[in-house]
PDB file of C-alpha atoms and ligand atoms in Angstrom:
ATOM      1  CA  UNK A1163     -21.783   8.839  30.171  1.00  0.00           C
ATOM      2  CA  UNK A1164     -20.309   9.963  26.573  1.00  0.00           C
ATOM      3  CA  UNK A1165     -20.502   8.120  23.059  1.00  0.00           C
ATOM      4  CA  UNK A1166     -16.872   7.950  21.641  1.00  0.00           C
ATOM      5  CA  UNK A1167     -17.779   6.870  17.533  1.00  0.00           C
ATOM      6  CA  UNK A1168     -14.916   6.046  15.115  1.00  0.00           C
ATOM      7  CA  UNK A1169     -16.843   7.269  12.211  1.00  0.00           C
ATOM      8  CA  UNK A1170     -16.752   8.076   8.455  1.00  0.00           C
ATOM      9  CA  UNK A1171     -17.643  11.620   7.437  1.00  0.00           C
ATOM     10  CA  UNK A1172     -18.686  11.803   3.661  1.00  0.00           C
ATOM     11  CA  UNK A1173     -20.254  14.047   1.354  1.00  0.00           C
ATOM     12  CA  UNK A1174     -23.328  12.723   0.465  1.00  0.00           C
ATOM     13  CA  UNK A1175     -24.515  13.331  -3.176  1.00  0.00           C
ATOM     14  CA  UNK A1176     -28.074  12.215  -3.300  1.00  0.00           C
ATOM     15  CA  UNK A1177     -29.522  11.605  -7.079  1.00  0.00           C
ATOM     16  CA  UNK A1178     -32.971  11.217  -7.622  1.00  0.00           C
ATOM     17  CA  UNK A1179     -33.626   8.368 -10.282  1.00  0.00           C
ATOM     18  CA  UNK A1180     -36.403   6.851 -11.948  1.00  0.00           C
ATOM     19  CA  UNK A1181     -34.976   3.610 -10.899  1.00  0.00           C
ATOM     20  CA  UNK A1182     -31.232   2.367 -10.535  1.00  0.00           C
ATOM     21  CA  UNK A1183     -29.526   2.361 -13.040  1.00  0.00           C
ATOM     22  CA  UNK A1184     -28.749  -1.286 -14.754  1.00  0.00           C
ATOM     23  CA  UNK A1185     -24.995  -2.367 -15.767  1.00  0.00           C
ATOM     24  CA  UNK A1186     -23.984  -0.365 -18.924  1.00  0.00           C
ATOM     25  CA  UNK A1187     -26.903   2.402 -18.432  1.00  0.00           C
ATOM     26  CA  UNK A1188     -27.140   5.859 -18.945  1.00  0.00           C
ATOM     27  CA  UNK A1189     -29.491   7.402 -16.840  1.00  0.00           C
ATOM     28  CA  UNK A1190     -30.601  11.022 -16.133  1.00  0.00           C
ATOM     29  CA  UNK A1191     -30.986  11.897 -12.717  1.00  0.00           C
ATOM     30  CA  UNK A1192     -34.401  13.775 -11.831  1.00  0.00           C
ATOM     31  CA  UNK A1193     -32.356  15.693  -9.165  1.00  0.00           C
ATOM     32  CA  UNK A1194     -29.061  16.451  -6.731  1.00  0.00           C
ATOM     33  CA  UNK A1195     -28.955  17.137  -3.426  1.00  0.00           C
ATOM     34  CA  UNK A1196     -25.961  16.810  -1.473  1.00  0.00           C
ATOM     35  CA  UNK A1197     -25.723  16.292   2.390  1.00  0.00           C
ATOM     36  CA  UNK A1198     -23.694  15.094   5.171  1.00  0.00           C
ATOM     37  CA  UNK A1199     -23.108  11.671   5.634  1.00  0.00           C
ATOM     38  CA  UNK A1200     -20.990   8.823   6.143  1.00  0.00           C
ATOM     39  CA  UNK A1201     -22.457   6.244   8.984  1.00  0.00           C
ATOM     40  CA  UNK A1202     -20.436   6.913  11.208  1.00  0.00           C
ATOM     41  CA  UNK A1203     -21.496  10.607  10.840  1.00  0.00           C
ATOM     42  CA  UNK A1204     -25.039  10.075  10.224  1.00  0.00           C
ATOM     43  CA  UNK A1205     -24.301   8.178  13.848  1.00  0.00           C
ATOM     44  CA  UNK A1206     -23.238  10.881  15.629  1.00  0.00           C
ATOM     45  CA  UNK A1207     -25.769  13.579  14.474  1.00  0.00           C
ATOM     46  CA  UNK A1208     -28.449  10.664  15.597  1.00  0.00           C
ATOM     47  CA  UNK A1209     -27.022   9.861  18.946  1.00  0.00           C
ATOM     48  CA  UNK A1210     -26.909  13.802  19.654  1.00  0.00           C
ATOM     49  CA  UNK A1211     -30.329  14.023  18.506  1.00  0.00           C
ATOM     50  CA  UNK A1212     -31.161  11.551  20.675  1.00  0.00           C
ATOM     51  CA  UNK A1213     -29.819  13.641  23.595  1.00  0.00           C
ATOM     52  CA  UNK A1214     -26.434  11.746  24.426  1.00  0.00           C
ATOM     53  CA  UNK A1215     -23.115  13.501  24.005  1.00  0.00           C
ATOM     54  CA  UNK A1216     -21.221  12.167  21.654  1.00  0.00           C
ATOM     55  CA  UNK A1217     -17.347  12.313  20.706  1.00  0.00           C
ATOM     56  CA  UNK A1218     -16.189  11.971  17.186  1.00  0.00           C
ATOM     57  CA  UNK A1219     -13.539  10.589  16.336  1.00  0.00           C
ATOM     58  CA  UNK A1220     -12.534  10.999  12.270  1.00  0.00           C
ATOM     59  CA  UNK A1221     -11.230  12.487   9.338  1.00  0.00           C
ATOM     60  CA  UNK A1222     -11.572  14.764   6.407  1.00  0.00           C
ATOM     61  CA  UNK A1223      -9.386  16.614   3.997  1.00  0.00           C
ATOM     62  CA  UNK A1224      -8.419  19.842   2.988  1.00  0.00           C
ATOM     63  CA  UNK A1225     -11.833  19.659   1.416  1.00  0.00           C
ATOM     64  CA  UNK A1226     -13.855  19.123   4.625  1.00  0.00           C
ATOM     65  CA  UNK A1227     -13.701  21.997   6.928  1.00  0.00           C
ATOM     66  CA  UNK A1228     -17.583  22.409   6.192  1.00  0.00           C
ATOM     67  CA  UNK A1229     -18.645  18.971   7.318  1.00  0.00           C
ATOM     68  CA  UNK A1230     -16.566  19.483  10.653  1.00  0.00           C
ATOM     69  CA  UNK A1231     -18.609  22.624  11.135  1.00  0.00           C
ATOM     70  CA  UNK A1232     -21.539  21.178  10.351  1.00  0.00           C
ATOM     71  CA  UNK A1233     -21.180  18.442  12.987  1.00  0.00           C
ATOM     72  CA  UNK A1234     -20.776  20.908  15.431  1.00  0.00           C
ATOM     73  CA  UNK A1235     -23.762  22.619  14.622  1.00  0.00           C
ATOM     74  CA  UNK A1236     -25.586  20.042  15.367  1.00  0.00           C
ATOM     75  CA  UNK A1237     -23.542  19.291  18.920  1.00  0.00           C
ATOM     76  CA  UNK A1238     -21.405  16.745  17.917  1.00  0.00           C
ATOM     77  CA  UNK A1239     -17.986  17.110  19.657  1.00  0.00           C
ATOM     78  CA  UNK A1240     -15.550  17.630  17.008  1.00  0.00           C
ATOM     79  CA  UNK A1241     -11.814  17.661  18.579  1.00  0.00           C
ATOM     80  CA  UNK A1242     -10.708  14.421  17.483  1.00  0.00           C
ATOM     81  CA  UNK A1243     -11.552  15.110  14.100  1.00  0.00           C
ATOM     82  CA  UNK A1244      -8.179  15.387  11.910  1.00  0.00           C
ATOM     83  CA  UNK A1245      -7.629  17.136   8.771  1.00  0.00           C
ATOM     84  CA  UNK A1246      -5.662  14.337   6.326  1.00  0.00           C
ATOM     85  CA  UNK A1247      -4.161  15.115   3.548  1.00  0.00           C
ATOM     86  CA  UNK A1248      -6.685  12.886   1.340  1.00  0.00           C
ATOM     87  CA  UNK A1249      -9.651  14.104   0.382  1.00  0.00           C
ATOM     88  CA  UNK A1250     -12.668  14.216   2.261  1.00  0.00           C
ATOM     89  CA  UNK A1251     -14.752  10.742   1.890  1.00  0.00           C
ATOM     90  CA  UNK A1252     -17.700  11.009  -0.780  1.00  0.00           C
ATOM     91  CA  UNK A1253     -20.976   8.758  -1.611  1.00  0.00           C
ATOM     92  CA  UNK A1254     -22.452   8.659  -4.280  1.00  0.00           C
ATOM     93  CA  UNK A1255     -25.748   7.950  -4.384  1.00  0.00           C
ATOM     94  CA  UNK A1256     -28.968   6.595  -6.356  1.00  0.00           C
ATOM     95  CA  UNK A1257     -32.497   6.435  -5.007  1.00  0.00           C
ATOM     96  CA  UNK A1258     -35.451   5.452  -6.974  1.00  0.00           C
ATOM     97  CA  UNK A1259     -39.272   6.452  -6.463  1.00  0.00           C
ATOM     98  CA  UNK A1260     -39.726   3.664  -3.845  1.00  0.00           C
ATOM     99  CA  UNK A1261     -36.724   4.578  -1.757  1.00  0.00           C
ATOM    100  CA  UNK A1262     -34.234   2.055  -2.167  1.00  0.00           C
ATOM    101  CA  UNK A1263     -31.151   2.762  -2.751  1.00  0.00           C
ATOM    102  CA  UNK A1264     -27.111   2.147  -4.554  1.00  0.00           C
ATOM    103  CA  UNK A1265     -24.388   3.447  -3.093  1.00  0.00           C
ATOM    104  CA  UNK A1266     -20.518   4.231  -4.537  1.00  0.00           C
ATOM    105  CA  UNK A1267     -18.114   4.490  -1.506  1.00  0.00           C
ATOM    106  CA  UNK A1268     -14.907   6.921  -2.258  1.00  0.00           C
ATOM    107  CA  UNK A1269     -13.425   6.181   1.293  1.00  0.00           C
ATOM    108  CA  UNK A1270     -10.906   9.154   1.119  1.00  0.00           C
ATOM    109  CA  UNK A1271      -9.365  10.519   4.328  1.00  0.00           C
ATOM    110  CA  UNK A1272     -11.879   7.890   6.347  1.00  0.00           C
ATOM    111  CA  UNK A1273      -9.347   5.285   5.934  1.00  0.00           C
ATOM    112  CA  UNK A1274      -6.347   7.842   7.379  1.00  0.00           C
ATOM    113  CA  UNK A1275      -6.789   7.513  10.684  1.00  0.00           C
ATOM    114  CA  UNK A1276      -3.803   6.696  12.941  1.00  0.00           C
ATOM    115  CA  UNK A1277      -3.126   4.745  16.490  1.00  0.00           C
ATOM    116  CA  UNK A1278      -2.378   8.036  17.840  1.00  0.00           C
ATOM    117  CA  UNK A1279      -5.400   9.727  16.648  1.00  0.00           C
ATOM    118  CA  UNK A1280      -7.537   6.569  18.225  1.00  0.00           C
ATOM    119  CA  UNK A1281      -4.623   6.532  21.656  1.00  0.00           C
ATOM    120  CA  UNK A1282      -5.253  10.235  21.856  1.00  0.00           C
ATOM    121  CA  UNK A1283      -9.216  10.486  21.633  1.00  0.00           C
ATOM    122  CA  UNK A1284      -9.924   7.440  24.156  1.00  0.00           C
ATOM    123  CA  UNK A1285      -7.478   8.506  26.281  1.00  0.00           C
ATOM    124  CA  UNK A1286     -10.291  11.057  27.332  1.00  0.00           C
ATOM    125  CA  UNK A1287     -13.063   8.382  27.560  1.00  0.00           C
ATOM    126  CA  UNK A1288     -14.320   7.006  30.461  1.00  0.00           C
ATOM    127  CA  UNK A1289     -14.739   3.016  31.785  1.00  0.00           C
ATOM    128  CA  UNK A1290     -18.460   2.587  30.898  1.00  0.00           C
ATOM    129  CA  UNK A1291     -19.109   4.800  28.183  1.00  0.00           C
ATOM    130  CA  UNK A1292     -19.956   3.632  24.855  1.00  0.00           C
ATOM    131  CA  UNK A1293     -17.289   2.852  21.708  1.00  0.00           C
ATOM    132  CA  UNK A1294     -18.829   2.304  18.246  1.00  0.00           C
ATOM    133  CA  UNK A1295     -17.306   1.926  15.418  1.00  0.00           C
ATOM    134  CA  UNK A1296     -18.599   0.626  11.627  1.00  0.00           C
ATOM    135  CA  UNK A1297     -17.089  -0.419   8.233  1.00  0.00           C
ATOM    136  CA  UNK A1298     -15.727   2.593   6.910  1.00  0.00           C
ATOM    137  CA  UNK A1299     -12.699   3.624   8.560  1.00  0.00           C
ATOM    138  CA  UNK A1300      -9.383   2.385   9.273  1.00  0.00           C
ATOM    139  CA  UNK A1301      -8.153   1.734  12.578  1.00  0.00           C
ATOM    140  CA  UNK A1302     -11.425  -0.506  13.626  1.00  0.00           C
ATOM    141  CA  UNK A1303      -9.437  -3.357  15.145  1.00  0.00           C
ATOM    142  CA  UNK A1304      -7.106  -1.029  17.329  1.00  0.00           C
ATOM    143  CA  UNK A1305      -9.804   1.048  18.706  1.00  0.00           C
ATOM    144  CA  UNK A1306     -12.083  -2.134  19.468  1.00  0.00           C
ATOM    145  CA  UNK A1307      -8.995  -3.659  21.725  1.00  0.00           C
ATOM    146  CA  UNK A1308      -8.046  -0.311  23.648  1.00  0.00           C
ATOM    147  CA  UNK A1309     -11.768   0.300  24.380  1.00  0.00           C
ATOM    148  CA  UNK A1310     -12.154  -2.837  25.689  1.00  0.00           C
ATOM    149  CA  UNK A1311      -8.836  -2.352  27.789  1.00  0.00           C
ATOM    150  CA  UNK A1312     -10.193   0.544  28.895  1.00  0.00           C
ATOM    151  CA  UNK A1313     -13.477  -0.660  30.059  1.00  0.00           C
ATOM    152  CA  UNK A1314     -15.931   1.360  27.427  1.00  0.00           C
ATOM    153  CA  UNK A1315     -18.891  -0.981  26.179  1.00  0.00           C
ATOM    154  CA  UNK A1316     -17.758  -1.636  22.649  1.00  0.00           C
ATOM    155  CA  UNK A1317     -20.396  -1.724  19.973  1.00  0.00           C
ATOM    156  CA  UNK A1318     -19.900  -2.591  16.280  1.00  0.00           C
ATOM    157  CA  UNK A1319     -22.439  -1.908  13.193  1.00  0.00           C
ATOM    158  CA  UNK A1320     -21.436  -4.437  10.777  1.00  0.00           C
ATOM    159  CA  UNK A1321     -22.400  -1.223   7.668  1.00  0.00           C
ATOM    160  CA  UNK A1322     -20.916  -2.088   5.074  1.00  0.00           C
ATOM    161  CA  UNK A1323     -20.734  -5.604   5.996  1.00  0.00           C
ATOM    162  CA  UNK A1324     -16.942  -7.662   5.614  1.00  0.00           C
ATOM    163  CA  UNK A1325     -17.359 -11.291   7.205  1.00  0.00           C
ATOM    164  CA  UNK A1326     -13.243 -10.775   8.225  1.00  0.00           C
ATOM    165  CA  UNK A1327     -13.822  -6.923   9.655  1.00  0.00           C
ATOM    166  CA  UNK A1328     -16.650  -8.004  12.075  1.00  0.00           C
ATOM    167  CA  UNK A1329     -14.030 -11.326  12.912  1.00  0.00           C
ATOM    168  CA  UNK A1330     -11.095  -8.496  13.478  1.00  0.00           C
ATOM    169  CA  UNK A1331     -12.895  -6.975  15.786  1.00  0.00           C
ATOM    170  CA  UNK A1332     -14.971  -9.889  17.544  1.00  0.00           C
ATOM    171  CA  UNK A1333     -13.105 -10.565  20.322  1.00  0.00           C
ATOM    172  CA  UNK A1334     -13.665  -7.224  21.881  1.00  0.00           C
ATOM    173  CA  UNK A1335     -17.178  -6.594  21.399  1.00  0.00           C
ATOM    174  CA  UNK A1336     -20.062  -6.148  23.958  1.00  0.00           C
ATOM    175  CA  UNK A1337     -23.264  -5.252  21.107  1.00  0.00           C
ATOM    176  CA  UNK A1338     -23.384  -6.351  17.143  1.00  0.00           C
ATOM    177  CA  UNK A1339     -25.632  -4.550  15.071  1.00  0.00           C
ATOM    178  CA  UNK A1340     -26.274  -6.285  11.456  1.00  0.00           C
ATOM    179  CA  UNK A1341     -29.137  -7.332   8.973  1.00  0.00           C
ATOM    180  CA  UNK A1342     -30.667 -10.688   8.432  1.00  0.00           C
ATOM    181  CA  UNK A1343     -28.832 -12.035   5.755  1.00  0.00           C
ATOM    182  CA  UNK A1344     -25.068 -10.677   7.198  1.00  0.00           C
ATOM    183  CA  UNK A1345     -25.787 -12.606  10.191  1.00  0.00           C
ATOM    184  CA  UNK A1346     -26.494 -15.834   8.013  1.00  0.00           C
ATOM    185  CA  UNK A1347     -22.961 -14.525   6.373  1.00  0.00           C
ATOM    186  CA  UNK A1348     -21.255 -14.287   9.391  1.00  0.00           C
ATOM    187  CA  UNK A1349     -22.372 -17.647  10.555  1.00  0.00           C
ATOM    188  CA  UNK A1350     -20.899 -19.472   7.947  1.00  0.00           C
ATOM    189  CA  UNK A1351     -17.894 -17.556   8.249  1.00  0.00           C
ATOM    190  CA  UNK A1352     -17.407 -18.441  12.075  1.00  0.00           C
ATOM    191  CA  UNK A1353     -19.434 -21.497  12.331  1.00  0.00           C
ATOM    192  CA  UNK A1354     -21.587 -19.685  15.173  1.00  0.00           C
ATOM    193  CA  UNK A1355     -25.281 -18.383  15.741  1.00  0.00           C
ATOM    194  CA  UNK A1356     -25.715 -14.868  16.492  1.00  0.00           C
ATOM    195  CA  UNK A1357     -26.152 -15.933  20.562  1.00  0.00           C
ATOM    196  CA  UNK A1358     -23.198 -18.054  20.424  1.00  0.00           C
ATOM    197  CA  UNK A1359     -20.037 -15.073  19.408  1.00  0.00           C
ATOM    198  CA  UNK A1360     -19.810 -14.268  23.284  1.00  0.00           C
ATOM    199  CA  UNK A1361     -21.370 -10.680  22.967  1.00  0.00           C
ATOM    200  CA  UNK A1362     -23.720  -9.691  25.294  1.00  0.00           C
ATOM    201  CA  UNK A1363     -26.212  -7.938  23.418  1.00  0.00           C
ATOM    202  CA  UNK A1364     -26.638  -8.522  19.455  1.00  0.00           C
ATOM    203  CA  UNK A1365     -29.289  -6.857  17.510  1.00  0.00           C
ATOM    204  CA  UNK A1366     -30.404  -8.440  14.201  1.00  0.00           C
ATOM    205  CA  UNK A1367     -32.518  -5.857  11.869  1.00  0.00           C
ATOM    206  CA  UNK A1368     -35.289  -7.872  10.044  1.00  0.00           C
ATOM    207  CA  UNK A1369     -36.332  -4.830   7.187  1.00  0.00           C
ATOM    208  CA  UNK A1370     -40.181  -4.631   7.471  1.00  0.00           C
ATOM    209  CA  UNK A1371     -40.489  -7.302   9.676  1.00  0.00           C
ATOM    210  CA  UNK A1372     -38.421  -5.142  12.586  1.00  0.00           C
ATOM    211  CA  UNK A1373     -35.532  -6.041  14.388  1.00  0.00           C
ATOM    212  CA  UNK A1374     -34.875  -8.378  17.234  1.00  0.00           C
ATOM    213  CA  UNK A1375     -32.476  -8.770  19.944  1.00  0.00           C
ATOM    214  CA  UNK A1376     -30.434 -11.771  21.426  1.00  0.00           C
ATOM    215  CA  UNK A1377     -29.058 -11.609  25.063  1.00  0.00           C
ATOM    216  CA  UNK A1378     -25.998 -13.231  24.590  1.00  0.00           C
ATOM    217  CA  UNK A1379     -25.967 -14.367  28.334  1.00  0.00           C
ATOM    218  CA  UNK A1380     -29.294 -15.660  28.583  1.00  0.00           C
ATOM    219  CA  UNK A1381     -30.080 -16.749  24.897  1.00  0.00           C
ATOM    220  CA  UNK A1382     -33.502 -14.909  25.193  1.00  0.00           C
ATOM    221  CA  UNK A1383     -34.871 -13.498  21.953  1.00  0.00           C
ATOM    222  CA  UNK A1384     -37.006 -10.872  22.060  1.00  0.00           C
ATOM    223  CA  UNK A1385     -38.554  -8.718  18.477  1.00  0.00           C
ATOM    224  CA  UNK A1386     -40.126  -4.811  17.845  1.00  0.00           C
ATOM    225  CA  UNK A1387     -41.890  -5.187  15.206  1.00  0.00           C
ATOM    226  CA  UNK A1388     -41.252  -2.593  12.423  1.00  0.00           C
ATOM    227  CA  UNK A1389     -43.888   0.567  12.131  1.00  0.00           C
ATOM    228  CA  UNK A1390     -45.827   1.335   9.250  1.00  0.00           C
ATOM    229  CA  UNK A1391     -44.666   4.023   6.824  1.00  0.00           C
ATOM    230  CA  UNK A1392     -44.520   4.707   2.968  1.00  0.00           C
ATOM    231  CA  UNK A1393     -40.700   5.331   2.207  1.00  0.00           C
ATOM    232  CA  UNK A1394     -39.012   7.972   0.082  1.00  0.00           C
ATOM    233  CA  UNK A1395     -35.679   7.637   0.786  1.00  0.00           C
ATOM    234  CA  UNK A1396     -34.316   4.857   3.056  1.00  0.00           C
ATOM    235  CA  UNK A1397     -30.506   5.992   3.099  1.00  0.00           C
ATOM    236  CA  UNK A1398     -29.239   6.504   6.509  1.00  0.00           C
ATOM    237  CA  UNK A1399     -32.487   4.800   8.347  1.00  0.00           C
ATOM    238  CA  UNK A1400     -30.162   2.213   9.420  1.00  0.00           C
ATOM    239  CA  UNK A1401     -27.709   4.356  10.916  1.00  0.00           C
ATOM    240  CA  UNK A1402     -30.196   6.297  12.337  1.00  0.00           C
ATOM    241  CA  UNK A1403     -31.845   3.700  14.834  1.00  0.00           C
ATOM    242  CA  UNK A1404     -28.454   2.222  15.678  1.00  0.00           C
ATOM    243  CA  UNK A1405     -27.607   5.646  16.901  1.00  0.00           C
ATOM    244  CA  UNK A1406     -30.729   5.992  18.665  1.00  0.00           C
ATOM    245  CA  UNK A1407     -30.415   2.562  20.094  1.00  0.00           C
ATOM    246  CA  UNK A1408     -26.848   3.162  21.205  1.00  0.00           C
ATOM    247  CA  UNK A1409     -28.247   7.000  22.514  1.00  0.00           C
ATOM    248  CA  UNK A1410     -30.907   4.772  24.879  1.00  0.00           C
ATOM    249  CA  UNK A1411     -28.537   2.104  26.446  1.00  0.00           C
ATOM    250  CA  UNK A1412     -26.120   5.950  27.600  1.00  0.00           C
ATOM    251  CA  UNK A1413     -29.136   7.393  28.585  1.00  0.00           C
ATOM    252  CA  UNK A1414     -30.153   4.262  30.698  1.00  0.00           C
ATOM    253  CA  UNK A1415     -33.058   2.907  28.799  1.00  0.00           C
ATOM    254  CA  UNK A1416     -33.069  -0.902  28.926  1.00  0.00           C
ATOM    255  CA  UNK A1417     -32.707  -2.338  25.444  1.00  0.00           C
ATOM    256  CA  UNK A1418     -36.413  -3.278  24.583  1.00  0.00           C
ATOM    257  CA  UNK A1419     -36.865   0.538  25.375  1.00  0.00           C
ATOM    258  CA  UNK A1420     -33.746   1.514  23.365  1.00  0.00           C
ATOM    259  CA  UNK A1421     -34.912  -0.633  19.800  1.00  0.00           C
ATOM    260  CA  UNK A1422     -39.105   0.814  20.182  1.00  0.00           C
ATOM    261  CA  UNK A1423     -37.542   4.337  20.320  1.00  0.00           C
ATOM    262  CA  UNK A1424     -34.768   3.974  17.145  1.00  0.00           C
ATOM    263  CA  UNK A1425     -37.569   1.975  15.557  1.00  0.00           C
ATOM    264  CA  UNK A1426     -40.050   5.328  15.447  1.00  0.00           C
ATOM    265  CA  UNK A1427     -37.016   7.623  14.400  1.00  0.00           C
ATOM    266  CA  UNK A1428     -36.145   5.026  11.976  1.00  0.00           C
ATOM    267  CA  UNK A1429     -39.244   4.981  10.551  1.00  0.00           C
ATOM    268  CA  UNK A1430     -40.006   8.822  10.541  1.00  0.00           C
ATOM    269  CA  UNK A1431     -36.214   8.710   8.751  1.00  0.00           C
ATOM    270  CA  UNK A1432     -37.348   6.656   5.069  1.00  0.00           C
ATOM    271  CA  UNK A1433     -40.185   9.382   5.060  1.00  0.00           C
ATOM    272  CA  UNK A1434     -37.429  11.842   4.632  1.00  0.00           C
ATOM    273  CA  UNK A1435     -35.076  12.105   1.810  1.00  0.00           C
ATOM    274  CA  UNK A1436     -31.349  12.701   2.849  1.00  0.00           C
ATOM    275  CA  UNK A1437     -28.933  11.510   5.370  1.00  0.00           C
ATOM    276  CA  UNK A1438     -27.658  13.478   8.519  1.00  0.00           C
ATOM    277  CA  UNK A1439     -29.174  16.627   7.975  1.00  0.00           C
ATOM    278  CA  UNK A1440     -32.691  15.398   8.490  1.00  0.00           C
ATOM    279  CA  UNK A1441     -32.441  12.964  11.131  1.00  0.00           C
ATOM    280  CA  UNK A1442     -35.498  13.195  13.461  1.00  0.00           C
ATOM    281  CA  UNK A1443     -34.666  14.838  16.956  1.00  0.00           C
ATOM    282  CA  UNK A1444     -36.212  13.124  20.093  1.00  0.00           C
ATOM    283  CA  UNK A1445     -39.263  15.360  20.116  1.00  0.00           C
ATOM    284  CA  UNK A1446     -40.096  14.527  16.638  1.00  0.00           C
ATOM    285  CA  UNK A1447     -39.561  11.116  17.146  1.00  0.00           C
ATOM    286  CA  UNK A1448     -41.615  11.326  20.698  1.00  0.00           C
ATOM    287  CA  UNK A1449     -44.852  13.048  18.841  1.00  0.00           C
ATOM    288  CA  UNK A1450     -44.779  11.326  15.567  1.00  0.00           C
ATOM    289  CA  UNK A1451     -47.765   9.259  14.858  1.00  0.00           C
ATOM    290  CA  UNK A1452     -47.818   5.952  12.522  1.00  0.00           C
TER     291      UNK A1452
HETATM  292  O1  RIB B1228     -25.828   4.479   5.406  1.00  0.00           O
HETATM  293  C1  RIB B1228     -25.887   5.591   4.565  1.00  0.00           C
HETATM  294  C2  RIB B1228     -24.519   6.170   4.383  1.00  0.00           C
HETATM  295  O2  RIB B1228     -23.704   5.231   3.696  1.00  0.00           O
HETATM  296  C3  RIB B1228     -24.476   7.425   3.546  1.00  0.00           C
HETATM  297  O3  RIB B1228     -24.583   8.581   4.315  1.00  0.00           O
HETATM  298  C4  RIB B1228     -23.160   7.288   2.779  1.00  0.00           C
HETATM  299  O4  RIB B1228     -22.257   8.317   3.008  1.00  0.00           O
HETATM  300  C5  RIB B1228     -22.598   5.915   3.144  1.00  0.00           C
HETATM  301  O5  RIB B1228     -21.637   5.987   4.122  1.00  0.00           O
END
């Protein structure tokens, strides 16, 4: 089966600080890297990684030509990728000696994507292969209801988490990815527990404590406990084990299987500092030890 992601590309720049910087601070960085990213990016380089094939489906600007080669380096197919006339999405982005994190969002050409971008790209896909999407492009809603038409298994990650964008696109969804706290946020806001929103599978990530999953059939909960690693940089460790967990349920792994596997490459991920470029590959993730 195939991976169809509607995904933000962005230029990552990465700044090394002593520690994030307060309201009304001045801080010098200690360095700059830049990178590709965007989650929806970061995504698709970890689902390839992972050894599924994976369609993106996105935009850049003018500016972006590089980060549309650069996903094809890595084997991400690139053909419903559209060059907008708004520049190319950007983060900016703060991490501090521990590895957390503050991100600035310039959305750019991720929020130009049209119905006949979305009609055109899942017009290839087939009935059972996977849809994601997360919170960083346009055109969520309209590609959640024609992959469900369609018959793809259509899986959100709540990143960065809206209360009415996960609602928009509720009705069509067979997995939920999201953190502790935005699935306390999304209760209020619906008036449901996680097992209650009709999706089949819904995966709740718990930090250091791990993640667990809820059938949404059954009710049964079931936890993988997180692994133990020292973090340097924990940008993109999110979006790497969803795309490793979404890589497992295409490549048949049941999802107990799917969440032990994203949790090692999302561990080995913090340990690294940057976004796409460095996610693990399934042989690094296979032979690392914690
Ligand atoms: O989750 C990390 C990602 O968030 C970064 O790559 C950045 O581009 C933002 O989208």
């Amino acid at each position: 089966m195939a991976i169809w992601n509607l995904g933000s590309i962005n230029a990552d720049m990465v700044y090394a600080m002593p520690h994030l910087p307060a309201a009304g601070e001045t801080l010098a960085a200690r360095s700059l890297d830049r990178f590709l990213g965007g989650k929806g990016a970061n995504m698709s380089v970890a689902a390839t990684r992972a050894g599924s094939s994976v369609n993106h489906i996105g935009a850049v600007g003018p500016d972006g030509e590089w980060a549309v080669e650069r996903l094809k380096a890595y084997g991400v197919g690139t053909s419903h990728i559209v060059q907008a006339v708004t520049p190319t999405g950007h983060a900016i982005i703060a991490v501090e000696p521990e590895g957390e994190n503050q991100i600035i969002l310039f959305p750019g050409a991720n929020r130009a994507l049209s119905q006949d971008q979305v009609d055109r790209a899942l017009s290839q896909a087939s009935a059972g292969d996977i849809l994601v999407m997360q919170n960083e492009t346009s055109m969520q809603a309209e590609a959640a209801r024609l992959g469900r038409q369609k018959g793809l298994r259509v899986c959100y990650a709540a990143a960065p988490f809206n209360a009415d964008a996960v609602q928009a696109v509720l009705p069509y969804l067979d997995f939920l990815i999201l953190n502790e706290i935005e699935a306390q946020q999304l209760a209020q806001a619906t008036g449901k527990q996680p097992g209650e929103l009709g999706i089949k599978d819904v995966i709740i990530t718990l930090g250091a404590k791990g993640a667990r999953h809820i059938d949404g059939d059954t009710g049964a909960v079931s936890d993988v406990p997180a692994l133990p690693v020292t973090p340097v940089d924990t940008t993109g460790a999110g979006d790497t084990f969803t795309g490793y967990v979404l890589s497992g349920l295409d490549l048949g792994l049941t999802v107990a299987e799917a969440m032990e596997q994203a949790s090692r490459a999302g561990a080995l991920m913090v340990t690294r500092r940057g976004t796409a470029d460095v996610i693990p590959d399934l042989k690094e993730v296979q032979a690392a030890r914690f």
